[in-house]
Short mmCIF file of C-alpha atoms in Angstrom, two decimals:
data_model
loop_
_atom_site.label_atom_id
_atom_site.label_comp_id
_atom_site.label_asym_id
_atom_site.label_seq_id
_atom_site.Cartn_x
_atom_site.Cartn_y
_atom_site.Cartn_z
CA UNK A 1 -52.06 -104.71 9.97
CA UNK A 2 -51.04 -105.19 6.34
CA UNK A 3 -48.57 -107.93 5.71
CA UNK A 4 -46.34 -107.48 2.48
CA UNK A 5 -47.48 -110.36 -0.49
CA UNK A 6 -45.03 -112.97 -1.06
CA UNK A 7 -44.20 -112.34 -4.03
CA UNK A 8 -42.66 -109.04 -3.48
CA UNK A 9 -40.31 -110.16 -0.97
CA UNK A 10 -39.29 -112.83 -2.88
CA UNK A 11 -38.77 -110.33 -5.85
CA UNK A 12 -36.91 -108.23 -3.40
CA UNK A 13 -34.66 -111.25 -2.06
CA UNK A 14 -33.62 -112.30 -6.08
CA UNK A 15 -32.74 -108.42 -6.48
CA UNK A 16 -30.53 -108.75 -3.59
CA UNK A 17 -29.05 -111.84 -4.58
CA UNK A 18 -28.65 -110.76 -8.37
CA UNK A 19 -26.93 -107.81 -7.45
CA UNK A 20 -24.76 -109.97 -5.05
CA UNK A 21 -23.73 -112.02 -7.84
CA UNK A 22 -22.71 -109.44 -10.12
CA UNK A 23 -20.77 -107.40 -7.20
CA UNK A 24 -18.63 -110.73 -6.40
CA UNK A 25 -18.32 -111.32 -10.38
CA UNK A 26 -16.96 -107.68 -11.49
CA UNK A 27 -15.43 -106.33 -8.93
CA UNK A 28 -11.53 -106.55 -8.01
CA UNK A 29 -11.61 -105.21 -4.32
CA UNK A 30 -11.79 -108.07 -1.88
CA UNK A 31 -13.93 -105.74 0.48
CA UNK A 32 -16.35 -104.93 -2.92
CA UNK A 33 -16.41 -108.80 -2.93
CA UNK A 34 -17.38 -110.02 0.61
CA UNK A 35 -19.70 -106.99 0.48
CA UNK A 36 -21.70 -109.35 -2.24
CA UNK A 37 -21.35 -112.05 -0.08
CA UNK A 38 -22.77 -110.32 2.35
CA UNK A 39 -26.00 -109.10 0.15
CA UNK A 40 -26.56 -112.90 -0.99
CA UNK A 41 -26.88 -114.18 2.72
CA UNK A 42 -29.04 -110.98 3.33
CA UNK A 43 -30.99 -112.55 0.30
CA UNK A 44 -31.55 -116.08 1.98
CA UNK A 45 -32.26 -114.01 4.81
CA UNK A 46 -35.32 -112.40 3.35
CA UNK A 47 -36.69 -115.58 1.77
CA UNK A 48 -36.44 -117.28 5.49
CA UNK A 49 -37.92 -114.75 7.06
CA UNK A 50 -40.67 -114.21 4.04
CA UNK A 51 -41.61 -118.11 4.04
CA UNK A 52 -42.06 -118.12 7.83
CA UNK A 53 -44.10 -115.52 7.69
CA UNK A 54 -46.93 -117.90 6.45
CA UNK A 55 -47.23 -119.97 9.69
CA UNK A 56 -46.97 -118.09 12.24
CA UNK A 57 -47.15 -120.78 14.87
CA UNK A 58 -43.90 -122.21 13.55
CA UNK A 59 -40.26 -120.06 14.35
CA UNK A 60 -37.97 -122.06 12.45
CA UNK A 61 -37.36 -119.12 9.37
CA UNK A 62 -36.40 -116.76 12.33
CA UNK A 63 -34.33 -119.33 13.65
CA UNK A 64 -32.36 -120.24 10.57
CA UNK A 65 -31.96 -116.38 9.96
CA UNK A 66 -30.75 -115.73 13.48
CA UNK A 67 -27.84 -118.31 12.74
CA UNK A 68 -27.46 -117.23 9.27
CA UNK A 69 -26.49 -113.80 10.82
CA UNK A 70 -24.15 -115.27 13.30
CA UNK A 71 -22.23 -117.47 10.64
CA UNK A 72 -22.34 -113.61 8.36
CA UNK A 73 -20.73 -112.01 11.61
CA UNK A 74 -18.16 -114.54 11.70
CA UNK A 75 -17.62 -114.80 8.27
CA UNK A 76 -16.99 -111.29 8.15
CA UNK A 77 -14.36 -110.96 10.92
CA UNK A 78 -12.28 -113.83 9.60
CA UNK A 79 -12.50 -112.71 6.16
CA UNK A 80 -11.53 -109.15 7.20
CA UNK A 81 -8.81 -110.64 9.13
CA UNK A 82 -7.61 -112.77 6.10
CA UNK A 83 -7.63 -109.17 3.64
CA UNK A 84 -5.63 -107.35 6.36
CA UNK A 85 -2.60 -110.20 6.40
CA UNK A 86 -3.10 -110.11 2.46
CA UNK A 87 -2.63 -106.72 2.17
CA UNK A 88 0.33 -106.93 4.38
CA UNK A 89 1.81 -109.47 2.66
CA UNK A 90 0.64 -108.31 -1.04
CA UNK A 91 0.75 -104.71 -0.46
CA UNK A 92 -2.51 -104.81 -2.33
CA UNK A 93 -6.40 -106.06 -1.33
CA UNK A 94 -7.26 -106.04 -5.20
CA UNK A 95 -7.88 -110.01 -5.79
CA UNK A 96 -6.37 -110.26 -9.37
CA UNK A 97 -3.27 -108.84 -8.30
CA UNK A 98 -2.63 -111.43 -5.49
CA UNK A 99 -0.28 -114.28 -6.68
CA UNK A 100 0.74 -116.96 -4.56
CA UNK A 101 3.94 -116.76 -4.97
CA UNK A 102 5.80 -113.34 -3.52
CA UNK A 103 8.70 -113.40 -6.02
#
Protein backbone atom coordinates (compact mmCIF):
# COMPACT_ATOMS: atom_id res chain seq x y z
CA UNK A 1 0.00 0.00 0.00
CA UNK A 2 0.91 3.49 -1.19
CA UNK A 3 1.51 6.01 1.51
CA UNK A 4 0.87 9.77 0.48
CA UNK A 5 4.61 11.88 0.24
CA UNK A 6 5.11 14.32 2.87
CA UNK A 7 5.13 16.98 1.19
CA UNK A 8 1.65 16.89 -0.02
CA UNK A 9 0.14 16.64 3.26
CA UNK A 10 2.03 19.23 4.51
CA UNK A 11 0.92 21.35 1.41
CA UNK A 12 -2.53 20.23 2.23
CA UNK A 13 -2.25 21.16 6.10
CA UNK A 14 -0.82 25.07 5.09
CA UNK A 15 -3.99 25.19 2.64
CA UNK A 16 -6.10 24.41 5.53
CA UNK A 17 -4.50 26.67 7.79
CA UNK A 18 -4.26 29.60 5.14
CA UNK A 19 -7.73 29.40 4.47
CA UNK A 20 -8.34 29.32 8.31
CA UNK A 21 -6.62 32.47 8.65
CA UNK A 22 -8.32 34.36 6.11
CA UNK A 23 -11.95 32.95 7.27
CA UNK A 24 -11.19 34.28 11.00
CA UNK A 25 -9.65 37.62 9.35
CA UNK A 26 -12.71 38.63 6.90
CA UNK A 27 -15.47 37.36 8.14
CA UNK A 28 -18.05 39.11 10.66
CA UNK A 29 -20.17 36.00 11.76
CA UNK A 30 -18.84 34.56 14.97
CA UNK A 31 -19.93 30.99 13.67
CA UNK A 32 -17.87 31.94 10.07
CA UNK A 33 -15.09 32.64 12.67
CA UNK A 34 -14.80 29.57 15.01
CA UNK A 35 -15.45 27.67 11.76
CA UNK A 36 -11.63 28.95 10.91
CA UNK A 37 -10.64 28.03 14.11
CA UNK A 38 -11.79 24.97 13.60
CA UNK A 39 -9.91 24.42 10.00
CA UNK A 40 -6.49 25.66 11.70
CA UNK A 41 -6.62 22.87 14.47
CA UNK A 42 -7.74 20.47 11.59
CA UNK A 43 -4.40 21.87 10.05
CA UNK A 44 -2.12 20.91 13.12
CA UNK A 45 -4.07 17.92 12.94
CA UNK A 46 -2.82 16.84 9.57
CA UNK A 47 0.82 17.80 10.20
CA UNK A 48 0.63 15.43 13.55
CA UNK A 49 -0.76 12.85 11.99
CA UNK A 50 1.57 13.35 8.63
CA UNK A 51 4.92 13.50 10.84
CA UNK A 52 3.96 10.34 12.73
CA UNK A 53 3.44 8.69 9.90
CA UNK A 54 7.30 8.33 9.48
CA UNK A 55 7.88 6.07 12.55
CA UNK A 56 5.55 3.93 12.81
CA UNK A 57 6.69 2.31 16.01
CA UNK A 58 6.11 5.60 17.81
CA UNK A 59 2.05 6.83 18.52
CA UNK A 60 2.66 10.07 19.93
CA UNK A 61 1.22 12.25 16.52
CA UNK A 62 -2.03 10.14 17.00
CA UNK A 63 -1.94 10.89 20.47
CA UNK A 64 -1.51 14.63 20.33
CA UNK A 65 -4.28 14.62 17.55
CA UNK A 66 -6.66 12.56 19.64
CA UNK A 67 -6.41 15.40 22.38
CA UNK A 68 -6.26 18.08 19.90
CA UNK A 69 -9.81 16.86 18.89
CA UNK A 70 -11.05 16.69 22.39
CA UNK A 71 -9.81 20.31 23.33
CA UNK A 72 -11.72 21.27 19.38
CA UNK A 73 -14.93 19.48 20.86
CA UNK A 74 -14.77 21.47 23.86
CA UNK A 75 -13.80 24.47 22.39
CA UNK A 76 -16.64 24.29 20.24
CA UNK A 77 -19.43 23.74 22.80
CA UNK A 78 -18.26 26.57 25.03
CA UNK A 79 -17.77 28.85 22.24
CA UNK A 80 -21.24 27.99 20.87
CA UNK A 81 -22.52 28.47 24.25
CA UNK A 82 -20.77 31.93 24.59
CA UNK A 83 -22.48 33.12 20.76
CA UNK A 84 -25.92 31.94 21.99
CA UNK A 85 -25.81 34.32 25.40
CA UNK A 86 -24.26 37.00 22.92
CA UNK A 87 -26.85 36.87 20.67
CA UNK A 88 -29.28 37.05 23.46
CA UNK A 89 -27.84 39.76 24.94
CA UNK A 90 -26.70 41.64 21.54
CA UNK A 91 -29.51 40.59 19.47
CA UNK A 92 -26.79 40.02 16.94
CA UNK A 93 -23.81 37.09 16.48
CA UNK A 94 -22.01 39.51 13.91
CA UNK A 95 -18.61 40.33 15.99
CA UNK A 96 -18.20 44.04 14.90
CA UNK A 97 -21.48 44.87 16.01
CA UNK A 98 -20.99 43.60 19.64
CA UNK A 99 -20.04 46.50 22.04
CA UNK A 100 -19.49 46.01 25.53
CA UNK A 101 -21.49 48.26 26.69
CA UNK A 102 -25.56 47.67 26.06
CA UNK A 103 -26.49 51.37 26.10
Amino acid sequence: MASIPLEHLLLLSAALFCIGVLAIVTKRHAVAVLMGIELIFNAANLNLIAFSQHDPNLLQGQVFALFVIIIAAAEAAIALAIILKVYQYFNTVNVNEVDTSRG
